[in-house]
PDB file of C-alpha atoms and ligand atoms in Angstrom:
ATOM      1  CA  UNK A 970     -20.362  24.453  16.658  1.00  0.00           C
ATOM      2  CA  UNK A 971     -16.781  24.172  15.313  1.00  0.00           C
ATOM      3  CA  UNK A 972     -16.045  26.635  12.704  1.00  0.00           C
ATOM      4  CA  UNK A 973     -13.846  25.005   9.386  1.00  0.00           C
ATOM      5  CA  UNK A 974     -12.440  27.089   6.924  1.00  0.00           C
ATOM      6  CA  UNK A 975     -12.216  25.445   3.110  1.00  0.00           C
ATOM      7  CA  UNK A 976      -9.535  26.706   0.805  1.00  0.00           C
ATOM      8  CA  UNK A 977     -11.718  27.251  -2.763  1.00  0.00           C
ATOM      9  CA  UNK A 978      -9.246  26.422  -5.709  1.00  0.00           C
ATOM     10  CA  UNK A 979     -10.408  27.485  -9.088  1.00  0.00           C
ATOM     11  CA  UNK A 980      -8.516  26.690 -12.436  1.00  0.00           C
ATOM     12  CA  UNK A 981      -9.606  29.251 -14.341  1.00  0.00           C
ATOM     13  CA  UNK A 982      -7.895  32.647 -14.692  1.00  0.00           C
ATOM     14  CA  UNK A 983     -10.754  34.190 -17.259  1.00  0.00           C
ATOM     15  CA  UNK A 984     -12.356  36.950 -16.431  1.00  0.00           C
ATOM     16  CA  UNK A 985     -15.802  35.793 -16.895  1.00  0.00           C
ATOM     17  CA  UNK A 986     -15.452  32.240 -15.868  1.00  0.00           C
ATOM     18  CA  UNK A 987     -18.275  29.874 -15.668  1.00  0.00           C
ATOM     19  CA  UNK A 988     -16.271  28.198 -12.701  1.00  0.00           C
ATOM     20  CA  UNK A 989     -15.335  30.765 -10.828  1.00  0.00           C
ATOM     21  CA  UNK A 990     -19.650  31.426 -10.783  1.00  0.00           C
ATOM     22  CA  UNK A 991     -19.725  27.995  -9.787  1.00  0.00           C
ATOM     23  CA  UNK A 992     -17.774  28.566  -6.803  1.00  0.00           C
ATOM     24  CA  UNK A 993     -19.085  31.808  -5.675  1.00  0.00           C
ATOM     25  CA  UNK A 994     -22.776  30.407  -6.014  1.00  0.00           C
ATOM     26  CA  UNK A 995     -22.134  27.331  -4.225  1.00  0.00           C
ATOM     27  CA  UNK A 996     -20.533  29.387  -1.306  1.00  0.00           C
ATOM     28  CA  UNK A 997     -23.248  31.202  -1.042  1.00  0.00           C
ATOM     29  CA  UNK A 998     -25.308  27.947  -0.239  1.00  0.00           C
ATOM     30  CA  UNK A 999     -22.824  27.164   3.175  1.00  0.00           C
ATOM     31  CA  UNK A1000     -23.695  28.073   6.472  1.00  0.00           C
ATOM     32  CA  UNK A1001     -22.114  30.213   8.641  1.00  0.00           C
ATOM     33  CA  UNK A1002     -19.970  27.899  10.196  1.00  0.00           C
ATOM     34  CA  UNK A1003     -18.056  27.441   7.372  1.00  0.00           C
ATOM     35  CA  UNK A1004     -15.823  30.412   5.812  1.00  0.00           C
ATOM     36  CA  UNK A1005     -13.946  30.367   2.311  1.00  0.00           C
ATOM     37  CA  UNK A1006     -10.854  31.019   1.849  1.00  0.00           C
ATOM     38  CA  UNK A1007     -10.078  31.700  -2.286  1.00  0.00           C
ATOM     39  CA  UNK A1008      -6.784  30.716  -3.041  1.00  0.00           C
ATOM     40  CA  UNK A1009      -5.137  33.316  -5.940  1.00  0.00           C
ATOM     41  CA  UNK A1010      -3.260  30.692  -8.475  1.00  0.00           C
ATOM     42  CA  UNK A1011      -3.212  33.512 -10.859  1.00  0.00           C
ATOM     43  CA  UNK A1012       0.544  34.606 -10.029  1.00  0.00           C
ATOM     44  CA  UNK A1013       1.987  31.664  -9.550  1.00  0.00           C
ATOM     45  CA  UNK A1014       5.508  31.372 -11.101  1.00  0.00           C
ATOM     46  CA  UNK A1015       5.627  28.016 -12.977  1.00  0.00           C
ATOM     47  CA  UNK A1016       6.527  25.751 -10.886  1.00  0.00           C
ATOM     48  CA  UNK A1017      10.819  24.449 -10.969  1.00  0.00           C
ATOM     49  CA  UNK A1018      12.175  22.289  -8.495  1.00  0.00           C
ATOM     50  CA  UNK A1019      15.723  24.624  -7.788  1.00  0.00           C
ATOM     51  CA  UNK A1020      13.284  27.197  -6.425  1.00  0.00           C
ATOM     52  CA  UNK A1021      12.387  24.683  -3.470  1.00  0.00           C
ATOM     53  CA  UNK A1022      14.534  26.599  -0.763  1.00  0.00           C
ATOM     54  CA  UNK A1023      13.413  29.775  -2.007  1.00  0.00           C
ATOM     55  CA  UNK A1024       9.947  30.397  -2.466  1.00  0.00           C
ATOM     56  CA  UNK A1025       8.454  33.799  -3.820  1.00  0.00           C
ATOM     57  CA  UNK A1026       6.112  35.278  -1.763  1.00  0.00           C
ATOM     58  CA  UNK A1027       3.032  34.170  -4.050  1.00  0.00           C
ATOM     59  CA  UNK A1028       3.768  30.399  -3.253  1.00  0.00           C
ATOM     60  CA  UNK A1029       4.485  31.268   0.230  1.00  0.00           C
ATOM     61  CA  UNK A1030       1.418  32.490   0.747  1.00  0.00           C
ATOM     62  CA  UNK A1031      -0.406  29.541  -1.485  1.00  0.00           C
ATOM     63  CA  UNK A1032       1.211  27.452   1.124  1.00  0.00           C
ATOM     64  CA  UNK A1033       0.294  29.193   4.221  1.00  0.00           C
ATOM     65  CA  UNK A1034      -3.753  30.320   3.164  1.00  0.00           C
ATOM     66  CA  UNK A1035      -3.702  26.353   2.444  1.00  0.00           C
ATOM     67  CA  UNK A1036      -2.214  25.151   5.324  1.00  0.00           C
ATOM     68  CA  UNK A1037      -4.815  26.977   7.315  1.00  0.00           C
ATOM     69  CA  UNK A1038      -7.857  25.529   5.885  1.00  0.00           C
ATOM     70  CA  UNK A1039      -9.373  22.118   7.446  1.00  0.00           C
ATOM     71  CA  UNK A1040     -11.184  21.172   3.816  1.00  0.00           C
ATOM     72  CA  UNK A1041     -10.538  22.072  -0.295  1.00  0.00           C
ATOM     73  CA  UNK A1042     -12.648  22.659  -2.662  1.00  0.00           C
ATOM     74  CA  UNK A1043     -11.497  22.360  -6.357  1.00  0.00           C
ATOM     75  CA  UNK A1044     -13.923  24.259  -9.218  1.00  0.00           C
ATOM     76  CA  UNK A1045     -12.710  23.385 -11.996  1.00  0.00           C
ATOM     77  CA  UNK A1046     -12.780  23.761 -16.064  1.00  0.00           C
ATOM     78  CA  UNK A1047     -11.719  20.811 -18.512  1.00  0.00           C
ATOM     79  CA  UNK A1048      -8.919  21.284 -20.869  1.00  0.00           C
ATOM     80  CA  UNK A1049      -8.339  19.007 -23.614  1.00  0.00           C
ATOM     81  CA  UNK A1050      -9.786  15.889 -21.240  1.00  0.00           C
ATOM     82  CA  UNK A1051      -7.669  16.715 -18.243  1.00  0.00           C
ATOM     83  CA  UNK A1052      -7.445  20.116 -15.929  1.00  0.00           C
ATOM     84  CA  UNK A1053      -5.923  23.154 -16.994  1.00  0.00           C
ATOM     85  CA  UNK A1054      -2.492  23.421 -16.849  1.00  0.00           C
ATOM     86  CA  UNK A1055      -2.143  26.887 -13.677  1.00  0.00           C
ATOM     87  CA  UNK A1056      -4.365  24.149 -11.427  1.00  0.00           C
ATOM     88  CA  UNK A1057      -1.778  21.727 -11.975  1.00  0.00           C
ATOM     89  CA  UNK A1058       0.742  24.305 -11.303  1.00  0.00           C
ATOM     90  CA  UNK A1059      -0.566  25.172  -8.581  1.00  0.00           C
ATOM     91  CA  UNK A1060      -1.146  21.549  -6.665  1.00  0.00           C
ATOM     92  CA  UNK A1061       2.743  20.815  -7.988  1.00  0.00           C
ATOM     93  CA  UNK A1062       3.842  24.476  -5.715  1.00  0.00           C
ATOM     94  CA  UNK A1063       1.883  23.504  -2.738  1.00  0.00           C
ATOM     95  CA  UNK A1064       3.153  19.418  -3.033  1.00  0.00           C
ATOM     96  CA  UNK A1065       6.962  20.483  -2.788  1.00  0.00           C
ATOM     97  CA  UNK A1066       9.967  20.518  -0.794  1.00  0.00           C
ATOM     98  CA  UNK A1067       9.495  16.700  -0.927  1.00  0.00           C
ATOM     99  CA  UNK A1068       7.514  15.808   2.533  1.00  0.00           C
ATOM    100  CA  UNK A1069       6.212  19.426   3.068  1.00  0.00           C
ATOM    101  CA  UNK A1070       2.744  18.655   1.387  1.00  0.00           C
ATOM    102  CA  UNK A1071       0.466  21.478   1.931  1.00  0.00           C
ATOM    103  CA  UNK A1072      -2.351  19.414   0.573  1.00  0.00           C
ATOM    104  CA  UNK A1073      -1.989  16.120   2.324  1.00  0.00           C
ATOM    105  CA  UNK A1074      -4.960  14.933   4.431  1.00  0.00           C
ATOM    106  CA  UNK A1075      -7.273  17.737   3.856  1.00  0.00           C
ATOM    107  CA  UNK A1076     -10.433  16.182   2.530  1.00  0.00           C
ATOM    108  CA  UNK A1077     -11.703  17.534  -1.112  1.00  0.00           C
ATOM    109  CA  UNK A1078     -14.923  18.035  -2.967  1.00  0.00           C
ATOM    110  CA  UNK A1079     -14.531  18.521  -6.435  1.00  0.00           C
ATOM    111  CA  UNK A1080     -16.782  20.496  -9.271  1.00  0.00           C
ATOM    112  CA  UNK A1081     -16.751  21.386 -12.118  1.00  0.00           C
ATOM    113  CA  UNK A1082     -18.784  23.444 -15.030  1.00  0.00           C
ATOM    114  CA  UNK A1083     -18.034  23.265 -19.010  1.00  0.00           C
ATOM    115  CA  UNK A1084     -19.526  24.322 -22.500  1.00  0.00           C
ATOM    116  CA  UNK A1085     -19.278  20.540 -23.274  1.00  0.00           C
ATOM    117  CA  UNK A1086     -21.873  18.141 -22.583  1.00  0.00           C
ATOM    118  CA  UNK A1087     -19.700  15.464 -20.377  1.00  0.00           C
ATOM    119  CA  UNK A1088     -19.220  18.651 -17.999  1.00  0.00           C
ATOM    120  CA  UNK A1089     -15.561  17.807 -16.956  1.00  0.00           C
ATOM    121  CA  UNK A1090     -15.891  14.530 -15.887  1.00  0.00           C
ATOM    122  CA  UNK A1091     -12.504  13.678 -17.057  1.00  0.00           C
ATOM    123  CA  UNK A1092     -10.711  16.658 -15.732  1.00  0.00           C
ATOM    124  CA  UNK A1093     -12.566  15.672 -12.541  1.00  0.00           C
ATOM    125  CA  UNK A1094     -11.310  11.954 -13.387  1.00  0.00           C
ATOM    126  CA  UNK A1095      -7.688  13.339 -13.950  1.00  0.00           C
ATOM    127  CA  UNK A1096      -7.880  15.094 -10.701  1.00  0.00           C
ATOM    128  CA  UNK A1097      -8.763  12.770  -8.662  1.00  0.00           C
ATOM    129  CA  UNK A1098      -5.653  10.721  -9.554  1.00  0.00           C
ATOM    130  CA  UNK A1099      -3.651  13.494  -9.286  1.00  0.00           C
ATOM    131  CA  UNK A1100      -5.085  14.213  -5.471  1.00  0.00           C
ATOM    132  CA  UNK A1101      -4.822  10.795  -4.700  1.00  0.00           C
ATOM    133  CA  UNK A1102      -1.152  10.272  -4.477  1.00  0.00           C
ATOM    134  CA  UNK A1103      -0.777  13.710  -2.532  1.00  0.00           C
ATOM    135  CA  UNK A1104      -2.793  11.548   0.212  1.00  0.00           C
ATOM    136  CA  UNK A1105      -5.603  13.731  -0.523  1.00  0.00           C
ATOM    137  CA  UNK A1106      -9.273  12.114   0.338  1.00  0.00           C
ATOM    138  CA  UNK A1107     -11.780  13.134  -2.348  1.00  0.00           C
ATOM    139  CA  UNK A1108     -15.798  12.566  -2.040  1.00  0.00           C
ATOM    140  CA  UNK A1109     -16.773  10.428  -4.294  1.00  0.00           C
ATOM    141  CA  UNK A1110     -20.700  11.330  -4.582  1.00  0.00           C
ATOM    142  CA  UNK A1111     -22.287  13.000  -5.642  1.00  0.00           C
ATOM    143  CA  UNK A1112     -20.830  14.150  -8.547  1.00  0.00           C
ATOM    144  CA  UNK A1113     -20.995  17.463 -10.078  1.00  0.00           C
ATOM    145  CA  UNK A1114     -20.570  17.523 -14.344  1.00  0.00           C
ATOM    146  CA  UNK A1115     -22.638  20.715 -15.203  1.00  0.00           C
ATOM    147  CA  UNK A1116     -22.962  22.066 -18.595  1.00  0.00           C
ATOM    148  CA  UNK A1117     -22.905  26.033 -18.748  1.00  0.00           C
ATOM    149  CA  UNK A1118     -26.647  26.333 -20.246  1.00  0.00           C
ATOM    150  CA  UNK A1119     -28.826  29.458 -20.240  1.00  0.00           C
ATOM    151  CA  UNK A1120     -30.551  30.045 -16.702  1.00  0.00           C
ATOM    152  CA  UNK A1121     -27.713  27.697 -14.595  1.00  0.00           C
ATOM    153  CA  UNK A1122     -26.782  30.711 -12.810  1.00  0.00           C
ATOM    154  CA  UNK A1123     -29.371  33.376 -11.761  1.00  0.00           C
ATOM    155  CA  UNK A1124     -28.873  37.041 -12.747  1.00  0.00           C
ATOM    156  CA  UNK A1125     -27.806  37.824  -8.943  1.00  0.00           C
ATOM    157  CA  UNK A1126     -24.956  35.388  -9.636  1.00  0.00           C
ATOM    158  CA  UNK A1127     -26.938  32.399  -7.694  1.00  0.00           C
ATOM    159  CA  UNK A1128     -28.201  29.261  -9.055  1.00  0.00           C
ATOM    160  CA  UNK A1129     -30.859  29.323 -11.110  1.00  0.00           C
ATOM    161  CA  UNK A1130     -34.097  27.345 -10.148  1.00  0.00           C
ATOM    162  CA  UNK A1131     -33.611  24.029 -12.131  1.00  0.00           C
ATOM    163  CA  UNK A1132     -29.842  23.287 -10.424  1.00  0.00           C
ATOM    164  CA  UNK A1133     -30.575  24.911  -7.438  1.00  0.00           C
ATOM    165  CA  UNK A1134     -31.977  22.047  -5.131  1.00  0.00           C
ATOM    166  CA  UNK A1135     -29.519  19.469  -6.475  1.00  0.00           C
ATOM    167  CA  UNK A1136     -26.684  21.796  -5.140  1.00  0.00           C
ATOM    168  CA  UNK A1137     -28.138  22.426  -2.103  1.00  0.00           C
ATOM    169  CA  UNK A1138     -28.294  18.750  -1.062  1.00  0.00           C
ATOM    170  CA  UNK A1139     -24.338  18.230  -2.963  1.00  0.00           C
ATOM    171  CA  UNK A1140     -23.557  21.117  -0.336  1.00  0.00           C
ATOM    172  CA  UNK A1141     -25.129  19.814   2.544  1.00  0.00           C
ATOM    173  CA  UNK A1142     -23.355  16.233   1.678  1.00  0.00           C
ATOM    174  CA  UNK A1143     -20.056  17.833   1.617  1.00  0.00           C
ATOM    175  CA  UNK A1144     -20.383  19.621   4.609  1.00  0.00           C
ATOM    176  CA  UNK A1145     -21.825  16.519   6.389  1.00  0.00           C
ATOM    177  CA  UNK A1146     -18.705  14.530   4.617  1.00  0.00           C
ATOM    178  CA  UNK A1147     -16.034  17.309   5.821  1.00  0.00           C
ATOM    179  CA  UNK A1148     -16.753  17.103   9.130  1.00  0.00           C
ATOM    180  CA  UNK A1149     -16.386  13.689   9.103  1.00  0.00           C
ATOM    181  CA  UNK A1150     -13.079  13.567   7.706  1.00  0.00           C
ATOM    182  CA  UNK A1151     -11.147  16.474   8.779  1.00  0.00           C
ATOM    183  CA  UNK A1152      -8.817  16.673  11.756  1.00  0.00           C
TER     184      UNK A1152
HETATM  185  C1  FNR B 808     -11.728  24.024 -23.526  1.00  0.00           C
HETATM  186  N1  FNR B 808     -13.058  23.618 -23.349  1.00  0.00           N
HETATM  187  C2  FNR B 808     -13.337  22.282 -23.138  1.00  0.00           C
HETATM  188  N2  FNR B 808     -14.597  21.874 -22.742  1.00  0.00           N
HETATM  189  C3  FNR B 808     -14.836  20.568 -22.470  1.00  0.00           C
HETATM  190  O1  FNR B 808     -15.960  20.219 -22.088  1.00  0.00           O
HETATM  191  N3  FNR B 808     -13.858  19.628 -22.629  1.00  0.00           N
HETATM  192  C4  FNR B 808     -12.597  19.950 -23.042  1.00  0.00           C
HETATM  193  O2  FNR B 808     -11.734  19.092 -23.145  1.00  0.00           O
HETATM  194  C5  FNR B 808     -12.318  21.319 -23.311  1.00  0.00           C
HETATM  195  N4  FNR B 808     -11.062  21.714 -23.688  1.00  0.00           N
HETATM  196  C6  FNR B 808     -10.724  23.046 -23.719  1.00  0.00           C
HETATM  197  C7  FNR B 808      -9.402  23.431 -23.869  1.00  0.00           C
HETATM  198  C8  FNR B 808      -9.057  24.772 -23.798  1.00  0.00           C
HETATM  199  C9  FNR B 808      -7.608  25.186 -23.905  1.00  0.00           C
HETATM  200  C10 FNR B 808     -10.058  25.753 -23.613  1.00  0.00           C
HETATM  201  C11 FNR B 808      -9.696  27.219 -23.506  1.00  0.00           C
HETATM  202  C12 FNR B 808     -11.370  25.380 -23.469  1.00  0.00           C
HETATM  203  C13 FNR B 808     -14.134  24.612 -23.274  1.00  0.00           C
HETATM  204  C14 FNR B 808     -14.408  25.020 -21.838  1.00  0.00           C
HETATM  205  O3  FNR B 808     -15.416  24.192 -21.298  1.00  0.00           O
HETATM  206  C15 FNR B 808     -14.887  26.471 -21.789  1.00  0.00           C
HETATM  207  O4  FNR B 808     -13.905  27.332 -22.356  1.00  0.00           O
HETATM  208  C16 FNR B 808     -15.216  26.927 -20.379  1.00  0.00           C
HETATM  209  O5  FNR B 808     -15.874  28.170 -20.446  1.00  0.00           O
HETATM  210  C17 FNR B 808     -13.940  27.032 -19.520  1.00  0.00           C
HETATM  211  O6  FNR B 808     -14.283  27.305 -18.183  1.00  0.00           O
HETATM  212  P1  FNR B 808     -14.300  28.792 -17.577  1.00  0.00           P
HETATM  213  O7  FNR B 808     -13.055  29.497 -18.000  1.00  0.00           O
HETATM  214  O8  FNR B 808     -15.541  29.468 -18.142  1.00  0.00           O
HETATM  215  O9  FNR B 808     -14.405  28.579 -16.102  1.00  0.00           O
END
């Protein structure tokens, strides 16, 4: 069995954040063929175009742990109807020099948990367009718009019993979908 490695982006930098449970319990549902990689956005310089030809070692290494993954994962939070500004940041590092794409190819699942009841769809929306001209292939279904409600997440940081089947079966379509698509 082929071992892939998936490069977990997650645009939130709060401490307690609902997405970054998201990712960890939906890791937790993979098989061991799969390993995560989590990719730290958190230090990140904002992103300027003279600093192409000389990248600080926190976007060097964006671009390398990315580079070595065969899939992505984005877990994301909605910000005023789009995604939060250090994701963006972060795709815009790992896009540039101009045909050095870190992201290009890799196929993408995308998630996404928020107080609000349309559960970052349009983030998710945003994102997609956003992935799509970096050549990135995102699934389409299922989709995943959760709203952080008491008992989502178990107190052992799993999900809790009335999500937990439906992410099962999104992870075992992703998986199934990943191996498809990647190289
Ligand atoms: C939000 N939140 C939010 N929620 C939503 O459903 N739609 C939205 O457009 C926004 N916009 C927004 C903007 C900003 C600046 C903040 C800080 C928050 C609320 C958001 O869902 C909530 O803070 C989540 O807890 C954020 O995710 P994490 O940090 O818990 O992963």
């Amino acid at each position: 069995m082929q071992n892939y490695q998936v490069a977990v982006i997650v645009g939130s930098l709060r401490r307690a954040s609902f997405n970054q449970q998201l990712a960890g319990a939906a890791m937790r549902l993979a098989p061991s063929w799969i390993s995560f990689k989590a990719i730290e956005i958190g230090d990140l310089p904002l992103y300027n175009q003279d600093d192409d030809d000389r990248p600080c070692a926190a976007v060097r290494r964006l671009r390398a742990d990315v580079k070595a993954s065969q899939g992505l994962l984005f877990v994301t939070p909605e910000y005023n109807r789009s995604i939060p500004g250090v994701l963006k940041n972060a795709i815009d590092h790992g896009s540039r020099p101009y045909g050095e794409s870190v992201w290009a190819g890799k196929p993408a699942a995308l998630l996404g948990v928020s107080v609000g009841a349309a559960g970052t769809a349009l983030a998710q929306q945003h994102l997609r367009n956003v992935l799509a001209c970096l050549d990135v292939p995102t699934m389409g279904v299922p989709e995943v718009f959760l709203q952080h409600t008491a008992g989502l997440f178990d107190a052992d940081g799993g999900f809790g019993a009335g999500s937990l089947a439906f992410m099962q079966s999104w992870v075992e379509h992703y998986l199934a979908w990943l191996k498809k698509h990647a190289d």
